[in-house]
mmCIF file of C-alpha atoms in Angstrom:
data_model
loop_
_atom_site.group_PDB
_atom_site.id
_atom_site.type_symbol
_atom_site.label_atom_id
_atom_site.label_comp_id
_atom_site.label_asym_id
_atom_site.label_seq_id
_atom_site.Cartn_x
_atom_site.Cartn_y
_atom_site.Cartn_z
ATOM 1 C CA UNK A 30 43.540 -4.846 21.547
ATOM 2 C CA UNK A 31 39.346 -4.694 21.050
ATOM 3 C CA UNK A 32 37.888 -7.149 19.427
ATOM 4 C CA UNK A 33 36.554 -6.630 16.062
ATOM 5 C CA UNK A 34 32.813 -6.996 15.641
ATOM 6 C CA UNK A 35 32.133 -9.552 12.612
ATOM 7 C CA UNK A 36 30.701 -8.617 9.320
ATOM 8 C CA UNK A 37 27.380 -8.891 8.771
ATOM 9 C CA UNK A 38 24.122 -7.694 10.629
ATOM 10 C CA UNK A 39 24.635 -4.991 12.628
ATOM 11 C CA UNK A 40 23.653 -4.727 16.069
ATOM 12 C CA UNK A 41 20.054 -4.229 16.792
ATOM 13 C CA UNK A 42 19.066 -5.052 13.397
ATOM 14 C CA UNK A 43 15.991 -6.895 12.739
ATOM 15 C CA UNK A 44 14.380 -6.701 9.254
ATOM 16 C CA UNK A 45 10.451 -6.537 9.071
ATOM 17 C CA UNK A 46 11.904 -3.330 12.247
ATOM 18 C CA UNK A 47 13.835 -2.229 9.774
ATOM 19 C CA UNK A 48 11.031 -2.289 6.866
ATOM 20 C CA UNK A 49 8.424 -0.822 8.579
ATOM 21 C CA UNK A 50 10.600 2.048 9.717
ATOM 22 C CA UNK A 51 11.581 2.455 6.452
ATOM 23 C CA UNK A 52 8.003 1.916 5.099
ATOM 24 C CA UNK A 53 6.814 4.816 7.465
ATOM 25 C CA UNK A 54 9.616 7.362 6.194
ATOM 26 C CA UNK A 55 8.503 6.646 2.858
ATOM 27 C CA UNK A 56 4.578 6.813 3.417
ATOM 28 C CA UNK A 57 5.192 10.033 5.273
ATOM 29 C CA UNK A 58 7.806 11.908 3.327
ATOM 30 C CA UNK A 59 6.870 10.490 -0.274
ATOM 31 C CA UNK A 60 10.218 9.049 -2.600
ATOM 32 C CA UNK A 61 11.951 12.211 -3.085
ATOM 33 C CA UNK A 62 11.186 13.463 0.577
ATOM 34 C CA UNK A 63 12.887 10.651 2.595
ATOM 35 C CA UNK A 64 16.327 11.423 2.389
ATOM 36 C CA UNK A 65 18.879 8.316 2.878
ATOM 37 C CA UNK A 66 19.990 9.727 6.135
ATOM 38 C CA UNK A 67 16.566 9.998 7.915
ATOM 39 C CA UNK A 68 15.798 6.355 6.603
ATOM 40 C CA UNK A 69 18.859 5.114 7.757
ATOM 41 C CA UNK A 70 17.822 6.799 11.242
ATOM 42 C CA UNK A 71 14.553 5.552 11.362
ATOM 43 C CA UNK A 72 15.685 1.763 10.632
ATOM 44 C CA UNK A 73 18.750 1.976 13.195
ATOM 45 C CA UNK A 74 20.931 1.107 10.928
ATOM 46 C CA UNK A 75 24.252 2.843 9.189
ATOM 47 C CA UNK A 76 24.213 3.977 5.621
ATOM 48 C CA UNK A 77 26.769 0.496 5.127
ATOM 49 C CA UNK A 78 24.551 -1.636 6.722
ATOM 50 C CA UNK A 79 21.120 -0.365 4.791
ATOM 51 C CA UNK A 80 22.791 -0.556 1.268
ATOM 52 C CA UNK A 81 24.570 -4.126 2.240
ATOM 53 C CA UNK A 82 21.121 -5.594 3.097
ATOM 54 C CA UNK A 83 18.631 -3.245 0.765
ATOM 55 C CA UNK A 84 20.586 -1.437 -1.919
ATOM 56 C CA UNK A 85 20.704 1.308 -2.599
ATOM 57 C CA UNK A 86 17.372 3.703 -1.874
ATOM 58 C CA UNK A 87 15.460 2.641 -4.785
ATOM 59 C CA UNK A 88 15.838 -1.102 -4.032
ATOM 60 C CA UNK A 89 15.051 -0.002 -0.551
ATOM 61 C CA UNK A 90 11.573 1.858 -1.699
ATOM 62 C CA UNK A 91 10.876 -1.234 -4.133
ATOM 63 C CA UNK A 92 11.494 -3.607 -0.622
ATOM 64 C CA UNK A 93 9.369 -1.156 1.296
ATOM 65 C CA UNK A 94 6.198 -1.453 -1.381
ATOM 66 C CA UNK A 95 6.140 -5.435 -0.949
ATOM 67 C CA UNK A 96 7.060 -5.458 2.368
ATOM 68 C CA UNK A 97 3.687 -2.376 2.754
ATOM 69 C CA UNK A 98 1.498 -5.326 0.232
ATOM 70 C CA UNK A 99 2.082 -8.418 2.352
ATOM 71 C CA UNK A 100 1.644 -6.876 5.764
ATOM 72 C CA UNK A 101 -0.980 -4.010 5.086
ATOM 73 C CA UNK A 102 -3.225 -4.935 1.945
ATOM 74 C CA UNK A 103 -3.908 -8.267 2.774
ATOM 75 C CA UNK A 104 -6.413 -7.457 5.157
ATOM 76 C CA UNK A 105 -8.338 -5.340 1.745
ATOM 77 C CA UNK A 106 -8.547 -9.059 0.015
ATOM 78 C CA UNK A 107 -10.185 -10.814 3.045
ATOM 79 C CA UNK A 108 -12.992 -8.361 3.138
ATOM 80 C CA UNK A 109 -13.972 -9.101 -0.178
ATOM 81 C CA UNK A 110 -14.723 -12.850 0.683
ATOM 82 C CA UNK A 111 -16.957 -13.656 -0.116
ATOM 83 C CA UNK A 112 -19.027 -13.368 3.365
ATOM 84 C CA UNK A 113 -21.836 -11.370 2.829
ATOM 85 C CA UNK A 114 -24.180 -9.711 -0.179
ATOM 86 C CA UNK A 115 -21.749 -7.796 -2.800
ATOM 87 C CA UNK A 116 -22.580 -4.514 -1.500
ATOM 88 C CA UNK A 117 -22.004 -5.356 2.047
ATOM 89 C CA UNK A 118 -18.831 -6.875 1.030
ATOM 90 C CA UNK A 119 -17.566 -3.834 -1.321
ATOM 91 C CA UNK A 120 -18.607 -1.199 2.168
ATOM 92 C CA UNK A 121 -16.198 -3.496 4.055
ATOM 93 C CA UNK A 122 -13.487 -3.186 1.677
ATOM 94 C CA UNK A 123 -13.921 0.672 1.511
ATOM 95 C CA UNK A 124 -13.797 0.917 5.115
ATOM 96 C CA UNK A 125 -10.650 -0.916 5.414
ATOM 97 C CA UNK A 126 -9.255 1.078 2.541
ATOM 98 C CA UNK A 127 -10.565 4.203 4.684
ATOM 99 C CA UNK A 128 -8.986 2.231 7.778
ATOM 100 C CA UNK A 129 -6.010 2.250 5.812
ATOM 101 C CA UNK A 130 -5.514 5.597 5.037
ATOM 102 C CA UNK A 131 -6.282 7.634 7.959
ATOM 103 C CA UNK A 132 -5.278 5.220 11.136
ATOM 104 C CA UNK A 133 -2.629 6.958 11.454
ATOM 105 C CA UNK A 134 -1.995 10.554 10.908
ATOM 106 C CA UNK A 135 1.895 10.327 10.263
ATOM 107 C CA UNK A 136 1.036 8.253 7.158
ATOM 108 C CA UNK A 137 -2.251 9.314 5.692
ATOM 109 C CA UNK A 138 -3.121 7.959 2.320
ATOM 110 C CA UNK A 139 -1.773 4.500 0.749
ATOM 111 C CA UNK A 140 1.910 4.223 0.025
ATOM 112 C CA UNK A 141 1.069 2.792 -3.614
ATOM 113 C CA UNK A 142 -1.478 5.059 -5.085
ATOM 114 C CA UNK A 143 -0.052 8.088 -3.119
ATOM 115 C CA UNK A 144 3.435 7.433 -2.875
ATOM 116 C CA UNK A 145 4.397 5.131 -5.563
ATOM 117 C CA UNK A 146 2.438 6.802 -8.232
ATOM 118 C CA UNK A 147 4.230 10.063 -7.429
ATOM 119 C CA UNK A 148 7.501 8.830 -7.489
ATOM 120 C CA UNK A 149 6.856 6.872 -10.966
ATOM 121 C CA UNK A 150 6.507 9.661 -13.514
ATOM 122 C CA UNK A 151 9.938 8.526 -15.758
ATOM 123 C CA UNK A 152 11.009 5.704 -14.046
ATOM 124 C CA UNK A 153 10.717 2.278 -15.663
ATOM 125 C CA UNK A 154 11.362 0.519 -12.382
ATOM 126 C CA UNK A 155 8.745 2.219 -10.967
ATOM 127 C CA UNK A 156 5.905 2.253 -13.264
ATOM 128 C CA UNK A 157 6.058 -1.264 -13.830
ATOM 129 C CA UNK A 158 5.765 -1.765 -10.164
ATOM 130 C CA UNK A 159 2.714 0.671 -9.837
ATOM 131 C CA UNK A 160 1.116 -1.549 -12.563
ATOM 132 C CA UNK A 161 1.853 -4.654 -10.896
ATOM 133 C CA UNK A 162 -0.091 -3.656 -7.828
ATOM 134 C CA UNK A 163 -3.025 -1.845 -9.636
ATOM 135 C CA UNK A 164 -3.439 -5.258 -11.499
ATOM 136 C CA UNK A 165 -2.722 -7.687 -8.434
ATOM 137 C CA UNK A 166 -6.342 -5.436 -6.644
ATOM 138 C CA UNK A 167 -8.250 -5.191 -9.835
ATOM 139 C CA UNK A 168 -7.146 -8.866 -10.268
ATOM 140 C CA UNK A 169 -8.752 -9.217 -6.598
ATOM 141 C CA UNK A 170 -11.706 -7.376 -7.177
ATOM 142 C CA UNK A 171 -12.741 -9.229 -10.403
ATOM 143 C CA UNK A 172 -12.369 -12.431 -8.256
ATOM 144 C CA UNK A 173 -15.227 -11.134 -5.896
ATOM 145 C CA UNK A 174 -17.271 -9.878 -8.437
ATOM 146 C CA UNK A 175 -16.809 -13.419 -10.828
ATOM 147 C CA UNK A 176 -18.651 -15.321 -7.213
ATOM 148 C CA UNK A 177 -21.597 -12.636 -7.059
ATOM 149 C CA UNK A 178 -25.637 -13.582 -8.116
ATOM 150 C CA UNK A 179 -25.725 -9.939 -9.485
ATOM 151 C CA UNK A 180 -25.722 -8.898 -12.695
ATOM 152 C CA UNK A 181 -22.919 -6.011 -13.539
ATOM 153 C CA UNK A 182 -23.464 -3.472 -16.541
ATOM 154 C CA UNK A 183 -19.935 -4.346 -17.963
ATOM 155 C CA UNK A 184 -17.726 -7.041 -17.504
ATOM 156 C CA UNK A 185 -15.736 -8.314 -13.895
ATOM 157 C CA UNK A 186 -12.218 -7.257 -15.412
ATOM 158 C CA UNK A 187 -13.926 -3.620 -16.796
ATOM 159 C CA UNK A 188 -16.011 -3.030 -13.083
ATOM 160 C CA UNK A 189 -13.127 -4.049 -11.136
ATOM 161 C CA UNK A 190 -10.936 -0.958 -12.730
ATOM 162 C CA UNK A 191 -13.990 1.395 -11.755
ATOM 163 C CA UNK A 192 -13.981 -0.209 -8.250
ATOM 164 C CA UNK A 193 -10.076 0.032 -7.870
ATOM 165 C CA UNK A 194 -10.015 3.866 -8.560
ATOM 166 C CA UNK A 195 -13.168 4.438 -6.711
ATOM 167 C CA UNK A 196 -10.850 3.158 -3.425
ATOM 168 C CA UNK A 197 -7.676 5.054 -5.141
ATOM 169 C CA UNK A 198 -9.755 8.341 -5.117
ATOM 170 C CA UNK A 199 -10.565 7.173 -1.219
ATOM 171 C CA UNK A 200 -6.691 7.334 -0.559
ATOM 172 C CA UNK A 201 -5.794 10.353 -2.202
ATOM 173 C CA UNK A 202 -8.782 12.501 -0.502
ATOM 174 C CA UNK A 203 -7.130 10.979 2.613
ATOM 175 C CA UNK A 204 -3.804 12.295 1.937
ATOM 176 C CA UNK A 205 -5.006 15.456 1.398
ATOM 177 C CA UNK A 206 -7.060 15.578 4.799
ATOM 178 C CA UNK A 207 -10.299 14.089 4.176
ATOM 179 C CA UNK A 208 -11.674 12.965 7.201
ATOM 180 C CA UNK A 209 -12.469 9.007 7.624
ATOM 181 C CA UNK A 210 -16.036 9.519 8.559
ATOM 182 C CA UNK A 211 -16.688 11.585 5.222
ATOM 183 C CA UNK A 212 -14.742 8.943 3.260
ATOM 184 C CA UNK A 213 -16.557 5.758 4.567
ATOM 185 C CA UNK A 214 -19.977 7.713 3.616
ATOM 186 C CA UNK A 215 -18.470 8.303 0.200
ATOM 187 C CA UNK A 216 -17.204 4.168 -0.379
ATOM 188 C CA UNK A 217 -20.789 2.753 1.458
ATOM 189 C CA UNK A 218 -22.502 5.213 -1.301
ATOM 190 C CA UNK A 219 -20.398 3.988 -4.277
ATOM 191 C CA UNK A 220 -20.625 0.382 -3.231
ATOM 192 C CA UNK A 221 -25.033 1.059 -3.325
ATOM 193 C CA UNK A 222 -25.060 2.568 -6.131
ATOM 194 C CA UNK A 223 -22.780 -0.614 -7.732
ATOM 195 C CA UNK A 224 -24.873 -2.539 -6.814
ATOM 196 C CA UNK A 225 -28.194 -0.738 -7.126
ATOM 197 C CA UNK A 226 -27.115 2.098 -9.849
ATOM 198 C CA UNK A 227 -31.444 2.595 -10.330
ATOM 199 C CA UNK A 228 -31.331 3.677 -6.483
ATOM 200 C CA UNK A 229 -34.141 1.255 -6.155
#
């Protein structure tokens, strides 16, 4: 008689695998694109096993979008620094938003301000989620812009919201097939005229 294989992880599994695959079905294919099947697929795992460890496909989407924070934006918050001026630190933060966006071409775009935005429209779960991660950058950005010498035109909290969808307007051109070196000429000429809006 063959031995039964014991409950529980299945073979080959191995979570931040199985999130990333799962992160890159979603980035690709948007929330109504990526069908259960082709994320269960892409994350090697049977439709049991992925709703046993993630739920069901909207607590899998929801894991996806903090599992896409921690490993992918964190890199956006260290360019701020401080390290340099505020301009030269707001052109590295565009470029690694630009960075972010067009690395690869599978996944163009940023999986919260393309994808999760998309997929909000009527659903609570969602839109309180999208909020939660426009706040946490804005949140960042007014941080950077509490620790800079210049003087801003409105206040940290109001800028950092103009700053936020300046990089959100980055993404979406990216989706849409902007090229990176067009988009890091756009985010170095927002971040000069941010800091110099007189051109001077």
């Amino acid at each position: 008689m063959p031995k039964q294989r014991p409950r529980g992880r299945p073979r080959g599994y191995d979570a931040t695998d199985a999130l990333d695959a799962a992160t890159s079905v979603f980035w690709a294919k948007g929330y109504e694109g990526a069908s259960v099947d082709e994320l269960c697929r892409a994350m090697n795992m049977p439709r049991a096993s992925v709703y046993q460890h993630f739920g069901d496909k909207q607590h899998l989407f929801l894991t996806a979008i903090d599992h896409y924070a921690k490993t992918r934006l964190e890199p956006l918050s260290q360019s701020l620094g401080p390290i340099g001026a505020l301009d030269e630190d707001l052109q590295s933060f565009f470029d690694h938003v630009v960075t972010l966006a067009t690395q690869d071409p599978s996944t163009p775009g940023c999986l919260i301000s393309s994808v999760l935005s998309d997929a909000a429209g009527t659903n609570p779960l969602f839109k309180a989620e999208l909020d939660r991660r426009f706040a946490a950058l804005e949140a960042c950005l007014s941080d950077r812009l509490r620790q800079s010498a210049e003087k801003l035109g409105a206040p940290a909290e109001v800028m950092a919201v103009v700053l936020a969808s300046v990089a959100r307007g980055l993404t979406l051109r990216a989706r849409s097939g902007t090229s990176a070196v067009d988009l890091r000429a756009v985010g170095h000429a927002a971040a000069r005229a941010f800091v110099d809006p007189a051109g001077t």
